[in-house]
Short mmCIF file of C-alpha atoms in Angstrom, two decimals:
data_model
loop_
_atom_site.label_atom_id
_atom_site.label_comp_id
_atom_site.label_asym_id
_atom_site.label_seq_id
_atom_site.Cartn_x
_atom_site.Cartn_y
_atom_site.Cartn_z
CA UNK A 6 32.26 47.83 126.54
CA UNK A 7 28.52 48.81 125.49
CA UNK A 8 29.91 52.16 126.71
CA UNK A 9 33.02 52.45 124.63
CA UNK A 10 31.09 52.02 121.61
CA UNK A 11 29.67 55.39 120.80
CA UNK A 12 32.32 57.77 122.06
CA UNK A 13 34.86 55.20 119.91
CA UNK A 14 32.25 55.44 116.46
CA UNK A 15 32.44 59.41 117.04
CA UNK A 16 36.23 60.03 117.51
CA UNK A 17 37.05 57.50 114.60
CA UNK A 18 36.17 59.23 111.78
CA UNK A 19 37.33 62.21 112.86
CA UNK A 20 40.45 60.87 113.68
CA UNK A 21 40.42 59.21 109.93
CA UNK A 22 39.48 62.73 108.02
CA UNK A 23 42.00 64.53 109.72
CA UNK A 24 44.87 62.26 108.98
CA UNK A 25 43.99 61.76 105.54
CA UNK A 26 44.22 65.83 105.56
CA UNK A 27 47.52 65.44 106.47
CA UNK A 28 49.19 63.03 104.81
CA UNK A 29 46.80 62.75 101.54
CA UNK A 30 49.24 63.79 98.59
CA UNK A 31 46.43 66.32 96.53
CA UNK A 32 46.79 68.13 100.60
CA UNK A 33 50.18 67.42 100.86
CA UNK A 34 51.42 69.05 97.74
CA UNK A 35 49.19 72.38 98.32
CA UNK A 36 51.11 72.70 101.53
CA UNK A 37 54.18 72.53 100.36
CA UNK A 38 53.58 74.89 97.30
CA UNK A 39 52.15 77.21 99.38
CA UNK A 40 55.31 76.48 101.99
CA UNK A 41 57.25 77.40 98.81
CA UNK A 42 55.87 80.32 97.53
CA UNK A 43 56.21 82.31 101.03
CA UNK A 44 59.48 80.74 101.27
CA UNK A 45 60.21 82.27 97.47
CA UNK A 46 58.23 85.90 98.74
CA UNK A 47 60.21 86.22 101.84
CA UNK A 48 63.84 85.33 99.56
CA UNK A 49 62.78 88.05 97.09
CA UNK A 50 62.05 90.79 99.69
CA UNK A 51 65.36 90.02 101.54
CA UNK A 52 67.39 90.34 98.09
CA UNK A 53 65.35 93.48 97.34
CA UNK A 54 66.16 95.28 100.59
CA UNK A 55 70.05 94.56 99.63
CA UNK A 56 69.73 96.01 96.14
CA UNK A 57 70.58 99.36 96.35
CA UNK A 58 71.75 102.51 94.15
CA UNK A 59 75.00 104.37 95.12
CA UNK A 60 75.77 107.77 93.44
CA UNK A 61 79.06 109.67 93.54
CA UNK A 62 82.13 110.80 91.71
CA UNK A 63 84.67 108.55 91.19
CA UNK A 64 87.96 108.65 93.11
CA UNK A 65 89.83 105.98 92.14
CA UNK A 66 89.72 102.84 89.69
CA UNK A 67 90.98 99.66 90.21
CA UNK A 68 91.16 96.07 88.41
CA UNK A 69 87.91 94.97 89.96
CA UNK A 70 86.75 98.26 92.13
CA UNK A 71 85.35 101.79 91.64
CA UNK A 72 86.27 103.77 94.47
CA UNK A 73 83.38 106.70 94.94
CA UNK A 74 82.96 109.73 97.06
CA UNK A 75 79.18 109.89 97.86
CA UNK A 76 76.64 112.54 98.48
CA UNK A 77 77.39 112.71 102.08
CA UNK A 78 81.00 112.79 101.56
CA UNK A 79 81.24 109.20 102.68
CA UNK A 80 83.74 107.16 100.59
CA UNK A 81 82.16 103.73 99.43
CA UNK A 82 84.04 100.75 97.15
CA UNK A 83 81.85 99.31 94.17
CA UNK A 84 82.89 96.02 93.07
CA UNK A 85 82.78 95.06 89.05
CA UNK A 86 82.31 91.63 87.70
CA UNK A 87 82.22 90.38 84.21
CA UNK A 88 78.64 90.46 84.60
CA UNK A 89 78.30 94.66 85.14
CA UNK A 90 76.62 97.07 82.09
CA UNK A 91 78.57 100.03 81.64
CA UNK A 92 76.74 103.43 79.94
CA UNK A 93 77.65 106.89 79.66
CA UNK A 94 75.18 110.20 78.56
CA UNK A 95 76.81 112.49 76.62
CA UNK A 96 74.78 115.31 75.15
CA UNK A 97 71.13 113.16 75.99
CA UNK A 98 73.01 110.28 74.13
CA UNK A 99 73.23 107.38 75.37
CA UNK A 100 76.17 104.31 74.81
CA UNK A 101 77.48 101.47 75.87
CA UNK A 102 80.84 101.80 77.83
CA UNK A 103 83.78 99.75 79.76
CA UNK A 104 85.34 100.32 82.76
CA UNK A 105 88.57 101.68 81.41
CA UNK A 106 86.31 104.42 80.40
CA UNK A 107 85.62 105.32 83.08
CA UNK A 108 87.71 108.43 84.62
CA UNK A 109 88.35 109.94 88.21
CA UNK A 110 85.81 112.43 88.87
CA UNK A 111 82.90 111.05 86.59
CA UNK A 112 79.62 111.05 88.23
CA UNK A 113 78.16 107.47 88.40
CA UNK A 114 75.39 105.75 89.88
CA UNK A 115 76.07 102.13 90.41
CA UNK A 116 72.89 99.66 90.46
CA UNK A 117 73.51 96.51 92.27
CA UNK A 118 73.79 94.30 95.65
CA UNK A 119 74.96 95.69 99.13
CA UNK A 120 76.92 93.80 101.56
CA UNK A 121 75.21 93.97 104.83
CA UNK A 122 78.69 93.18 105.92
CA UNK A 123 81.00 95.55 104.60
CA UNK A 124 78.41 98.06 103.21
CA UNK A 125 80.15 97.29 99.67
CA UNK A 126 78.13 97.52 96.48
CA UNK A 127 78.64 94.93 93.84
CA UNK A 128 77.20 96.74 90.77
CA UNK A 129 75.04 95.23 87.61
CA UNK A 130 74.99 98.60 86.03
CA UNK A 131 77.06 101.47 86.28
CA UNK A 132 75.57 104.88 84.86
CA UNK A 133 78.18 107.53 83.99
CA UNK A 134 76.40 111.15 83.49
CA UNK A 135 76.09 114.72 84.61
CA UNK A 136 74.61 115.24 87.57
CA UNK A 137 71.14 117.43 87.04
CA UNK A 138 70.31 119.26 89.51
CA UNK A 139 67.55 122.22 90.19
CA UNK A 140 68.13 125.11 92.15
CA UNK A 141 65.34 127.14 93.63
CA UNK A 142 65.47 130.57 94.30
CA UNK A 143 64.33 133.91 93.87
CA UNK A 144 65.84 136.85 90.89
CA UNK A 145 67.28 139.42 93.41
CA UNK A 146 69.25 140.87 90.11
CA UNK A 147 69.67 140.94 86.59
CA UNK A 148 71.18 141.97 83.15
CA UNK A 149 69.07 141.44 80.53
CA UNK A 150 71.93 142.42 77.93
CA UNK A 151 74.59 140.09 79.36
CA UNK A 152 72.50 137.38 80.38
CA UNK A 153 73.18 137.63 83.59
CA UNK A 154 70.78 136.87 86.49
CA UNK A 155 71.34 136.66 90.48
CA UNK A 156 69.21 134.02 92.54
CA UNK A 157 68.76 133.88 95.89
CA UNK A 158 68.62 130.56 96.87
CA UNK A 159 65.44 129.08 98.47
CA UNK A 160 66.98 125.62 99.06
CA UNK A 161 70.89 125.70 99.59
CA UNK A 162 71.29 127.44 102.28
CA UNK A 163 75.39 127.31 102.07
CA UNK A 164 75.00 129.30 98.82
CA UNK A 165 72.12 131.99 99.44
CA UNK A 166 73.29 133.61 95.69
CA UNK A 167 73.92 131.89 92.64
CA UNK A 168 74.94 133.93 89.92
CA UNK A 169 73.62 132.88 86.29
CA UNK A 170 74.38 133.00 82.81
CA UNK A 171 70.58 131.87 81.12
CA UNK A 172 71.09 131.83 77.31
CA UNK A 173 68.06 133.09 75.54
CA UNK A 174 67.78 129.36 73.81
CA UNK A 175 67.43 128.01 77.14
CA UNK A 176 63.95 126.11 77.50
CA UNK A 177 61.57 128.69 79.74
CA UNK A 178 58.37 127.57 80.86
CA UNK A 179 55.59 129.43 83.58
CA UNK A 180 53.52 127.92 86.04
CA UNK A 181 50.31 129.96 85.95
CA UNK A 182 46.75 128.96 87.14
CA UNK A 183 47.44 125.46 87.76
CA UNK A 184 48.56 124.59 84.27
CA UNK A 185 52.57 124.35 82.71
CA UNK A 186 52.57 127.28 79.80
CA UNK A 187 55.07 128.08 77.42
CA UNK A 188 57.36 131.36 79.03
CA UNK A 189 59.54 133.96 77.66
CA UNK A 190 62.69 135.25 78.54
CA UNK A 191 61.10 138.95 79.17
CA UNK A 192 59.30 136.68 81.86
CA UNK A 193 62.78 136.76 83.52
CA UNK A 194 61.81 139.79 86.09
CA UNK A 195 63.25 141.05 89.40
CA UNK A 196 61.45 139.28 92.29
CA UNK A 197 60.27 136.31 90.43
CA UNK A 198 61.04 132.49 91.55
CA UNK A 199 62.80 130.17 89.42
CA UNK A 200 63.05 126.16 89.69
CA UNK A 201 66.45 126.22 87.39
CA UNK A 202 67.54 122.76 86.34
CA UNK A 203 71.05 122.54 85.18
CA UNK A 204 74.58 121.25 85.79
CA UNK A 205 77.81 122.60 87.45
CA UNK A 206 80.29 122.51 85.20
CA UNK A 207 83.57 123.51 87.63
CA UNK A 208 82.36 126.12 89.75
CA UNK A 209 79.39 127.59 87.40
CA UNK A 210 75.97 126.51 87.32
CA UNK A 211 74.73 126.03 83.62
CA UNK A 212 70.96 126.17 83.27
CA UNK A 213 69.00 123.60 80.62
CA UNK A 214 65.49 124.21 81.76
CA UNK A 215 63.89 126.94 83.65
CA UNK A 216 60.16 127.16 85.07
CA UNK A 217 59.18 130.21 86.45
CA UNK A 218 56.89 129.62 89.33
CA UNK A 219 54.86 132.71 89.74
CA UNK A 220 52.94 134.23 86.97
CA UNK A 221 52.33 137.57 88.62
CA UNK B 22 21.96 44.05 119.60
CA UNK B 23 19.51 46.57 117.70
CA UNK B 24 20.65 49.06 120.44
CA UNK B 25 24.24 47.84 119.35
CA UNK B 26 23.63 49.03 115.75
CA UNK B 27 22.09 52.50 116.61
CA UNK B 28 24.84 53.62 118.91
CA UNK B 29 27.26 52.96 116.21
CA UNK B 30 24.67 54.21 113.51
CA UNK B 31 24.16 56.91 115.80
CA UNK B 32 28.10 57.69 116.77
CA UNK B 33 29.21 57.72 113.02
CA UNK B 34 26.42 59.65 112.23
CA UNK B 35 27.32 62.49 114.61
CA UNK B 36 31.19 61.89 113.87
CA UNK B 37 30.87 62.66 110.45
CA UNK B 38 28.75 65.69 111.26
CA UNK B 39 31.14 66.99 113.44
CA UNK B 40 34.11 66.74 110.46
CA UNK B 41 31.93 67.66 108.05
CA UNK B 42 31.09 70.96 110.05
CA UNK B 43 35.01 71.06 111.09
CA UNK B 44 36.05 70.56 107.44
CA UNK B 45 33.21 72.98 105.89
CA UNK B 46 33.10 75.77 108.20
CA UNK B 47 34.33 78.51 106.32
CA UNK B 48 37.77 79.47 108.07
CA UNK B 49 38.96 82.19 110.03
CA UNK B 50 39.84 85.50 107.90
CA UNK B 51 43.01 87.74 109.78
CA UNK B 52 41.66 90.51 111.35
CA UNK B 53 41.18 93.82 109.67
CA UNK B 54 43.84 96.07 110.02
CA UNK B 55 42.48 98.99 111.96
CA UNK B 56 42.97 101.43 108.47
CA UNK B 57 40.50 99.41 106.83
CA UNK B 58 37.93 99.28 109.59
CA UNK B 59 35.81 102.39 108.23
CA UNK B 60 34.56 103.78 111.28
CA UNK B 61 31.07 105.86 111.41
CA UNK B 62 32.23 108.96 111.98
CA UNK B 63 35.23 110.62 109.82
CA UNK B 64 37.53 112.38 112.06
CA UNK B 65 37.91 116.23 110.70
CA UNK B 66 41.37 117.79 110.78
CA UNK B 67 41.81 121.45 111.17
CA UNK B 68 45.05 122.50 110.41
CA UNK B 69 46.13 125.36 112.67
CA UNK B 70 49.29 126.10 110.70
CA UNK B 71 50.51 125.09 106.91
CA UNK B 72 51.32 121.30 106.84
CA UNK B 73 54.48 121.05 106.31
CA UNK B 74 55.20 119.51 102.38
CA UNK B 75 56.18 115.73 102.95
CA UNK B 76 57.27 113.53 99.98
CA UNK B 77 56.25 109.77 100.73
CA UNK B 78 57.50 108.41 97.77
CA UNK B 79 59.59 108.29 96.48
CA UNK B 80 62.20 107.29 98.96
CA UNK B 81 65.49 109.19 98.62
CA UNK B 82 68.03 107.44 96.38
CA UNK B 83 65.16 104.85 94.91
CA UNK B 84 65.98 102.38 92.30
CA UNK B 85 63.23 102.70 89.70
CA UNK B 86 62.88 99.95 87.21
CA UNK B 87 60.39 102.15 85.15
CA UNK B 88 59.18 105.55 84.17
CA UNK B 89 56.89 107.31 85.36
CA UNK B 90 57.04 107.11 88.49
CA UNK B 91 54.31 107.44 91.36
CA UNK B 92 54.55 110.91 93.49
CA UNK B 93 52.85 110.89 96.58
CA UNK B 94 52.82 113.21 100.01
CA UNK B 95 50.64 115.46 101.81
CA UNK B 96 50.51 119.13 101.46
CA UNK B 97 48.29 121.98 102.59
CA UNK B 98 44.79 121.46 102.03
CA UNK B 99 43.83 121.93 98.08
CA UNK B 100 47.15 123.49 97.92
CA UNK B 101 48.74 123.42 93.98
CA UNK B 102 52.14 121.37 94.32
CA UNK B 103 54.62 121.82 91.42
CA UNK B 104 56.67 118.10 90.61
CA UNK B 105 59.98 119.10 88.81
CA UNK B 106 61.49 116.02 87.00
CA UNK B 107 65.00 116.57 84.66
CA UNK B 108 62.59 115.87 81.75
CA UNK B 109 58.90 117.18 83.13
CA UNK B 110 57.32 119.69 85.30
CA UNK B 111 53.84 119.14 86.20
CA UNK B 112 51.48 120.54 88.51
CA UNK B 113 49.28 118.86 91.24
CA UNK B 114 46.10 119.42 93.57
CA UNK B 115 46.54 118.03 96.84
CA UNK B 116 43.02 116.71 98.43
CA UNK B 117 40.55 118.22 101.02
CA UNK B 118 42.87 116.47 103.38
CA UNK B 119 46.49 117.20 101.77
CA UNK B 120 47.05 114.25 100.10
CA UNK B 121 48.16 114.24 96.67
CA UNK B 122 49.44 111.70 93.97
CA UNK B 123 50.71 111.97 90.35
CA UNK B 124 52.56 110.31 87.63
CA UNK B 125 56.33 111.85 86.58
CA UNK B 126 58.08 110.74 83.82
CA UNK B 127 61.94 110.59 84.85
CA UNK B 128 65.31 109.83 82.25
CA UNK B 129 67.72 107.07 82.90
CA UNK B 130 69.93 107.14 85.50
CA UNK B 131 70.26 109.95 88.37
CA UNK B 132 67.18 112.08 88.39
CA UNK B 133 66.88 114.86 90.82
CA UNK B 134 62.77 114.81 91.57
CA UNK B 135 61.94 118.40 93.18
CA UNK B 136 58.20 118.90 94.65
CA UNK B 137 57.78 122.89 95.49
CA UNK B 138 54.57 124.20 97.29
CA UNK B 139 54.19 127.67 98.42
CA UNK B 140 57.65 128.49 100.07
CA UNK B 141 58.79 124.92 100.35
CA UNK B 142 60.59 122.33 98.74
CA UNK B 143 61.71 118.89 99.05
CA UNK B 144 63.87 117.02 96.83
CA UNK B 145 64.63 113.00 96.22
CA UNK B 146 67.26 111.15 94.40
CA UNK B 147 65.81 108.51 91.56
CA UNK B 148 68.05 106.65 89.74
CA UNK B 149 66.20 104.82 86.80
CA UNK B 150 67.74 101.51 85.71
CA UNK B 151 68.58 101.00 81.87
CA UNK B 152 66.84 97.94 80.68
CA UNK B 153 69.78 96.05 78.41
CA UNK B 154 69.19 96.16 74.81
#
């Protein structure tokens, strides 16, 4: 007995500390808002890696569905709910839109939720513009006169030339010595490259910007 | 019975030692990662050919909630890297070791981001979400 004493006077408040530890409410409730807030972390990153953008034209409209061919050709269905924003850029302007208005062959990129499932996108926003893009490439020709350039391209290789048409309005800047000057359209020489960012409108390419990336 | 009372005196004395070290010791921090763990002696890279221009952000077809966005990759060595937005063009240094970083400011919607150094170029979808009015 005179041996149980000390080993018993030793473990007992131990034992005492540590429960209250565990069931003690001012304990209790930081465990279980800390339980909730990884529970709330790990939700949010889940939803996040299912929130995805799709871009592509537009192949078909339904009631409830936008049927899109994608980048990679792939065809992909975007649901519509009550709940989706509709906009459309016309000439850098901006509006609110429906999805009546929207036709076959309009470039969209629809915001919104993927189905892990089906690979289905149910969209909160749909964005109905021109697709910018910027071609690379080097002046092989040109026509001062006319307007008329020829670009060998540095990053499509299925079109090596693209023939242009640069207005002299259009926007021309130089990249020279590190800095982003102000260029002119006499800066338009044979053997130069060009970062041209435009839009195809049918088969043409129609420039908006151009930066011309060597200053020699 | 006095040697009663100072083994319990005694054994609640060193019990409460015992928690109070358990319950006081600072606790155990996660190990470093080993990227944090500086180490004496930076490595030194020599390239033996140009790097190669790799975008790490953005990733292709990112949803961007706001403008501008961050531009990051590794280049050449002190190599000037042009960033090509729809609505900006600016250029870039990349470090003693490649890396560089900068700020573009991209429109709403679909954004073709195009980085261009030396002979190379790499482009990125962005598609900027409209905030509703």
């Amino acid at each position: 007995m005179k041996k149980l004493i000390f080993p018993v006077t030793f473990v007992f408040p131990i034992c005492l500390i540590c429960l209250m530890y565990l069931i003690h409410p001012v304990f209790a409730i930081d465990k279980s808002r800390e339980l909730l807030d990884r529970f709330a972390t790990k939700a949010a990153e889940i939803a996040k890696n299912y929130q995805k953008p799709l871009l592509g034209r537009v192949i078909s409209l339904g009631a409830k569905t936008i049927a899109i061919k994608t980048e990679n050709n792939g065809e992909k269905t975007v649901y519509v709910s009550e709940a989706t924003n509709y906009y459309r850029f016309r000439a850098g302007q901006k509006t609110t839109t429906d999805l009546k208005s929207l036709q076959k062959d309009d470039y969209i990129a629809a915001l919104g939720t993927l189905d892990p499932a089906t690979n289905d996108l149910t969209a909160t926003q749909i964005i109905a513009k021109t697709k910018k893009e910027t071609l690379v490439g080097e002046i092989t020709d040109r026509n001062l006169p006319k307007g008329l350039f020829s670009l060998k391209s540095l990053t499509s290789p299925n079109s090596p030339t693209i023939s242009l048409e640069i207005e002299l309005s259009t926007p021309i800047k130089i990249a020279s010595d590190g800095a982003i000057l102000k260029g002119k359209y006499s800066h338009l020489k044979t053997a130069k490259n060009l970062a041209v960012t435009g839009y195809y409108d049918a088969e043409t390419f129609l420039p908006l910007k151009i930066l011309i990336l060597s200053s020699n | 019975m006095n040697e009663k009372i100072i083994t319990i005196i005694l054994g609640l004395t060193a019990g409460l030692s015992l928690a109070a070290v358990i319950f006081l010791f600072p606790k155990p921090t996660p190990p470093k990662s080993p990227t944090s763990l500086k180490s004496p002696i930076s490595p030194v890279i020599f390239p033996k050919s140009p790097i190669t221009l790799i975008l790490n952000s953005p990733a292709d077809n990112l949803w961007a909630t706001a403008s501008p966005i961050e531009i990051s990759g590794q280049a050449s060595p002190n190599s000037s890297i042009i960033l090509i937005s729809p609505i900006e063009e600016i250029i870039t240094t990349s470090s003693a070791n490649g890396q560089f970083s900068a700020p573009l400011k991209i429109e709403d919607g679909q954004n073709e981001i195009v980085a261009l150094s030396g002979n190379q170029a790499v482009k990125r979808n962005v598609i900027l979400e409209i905030k509703p009015e």
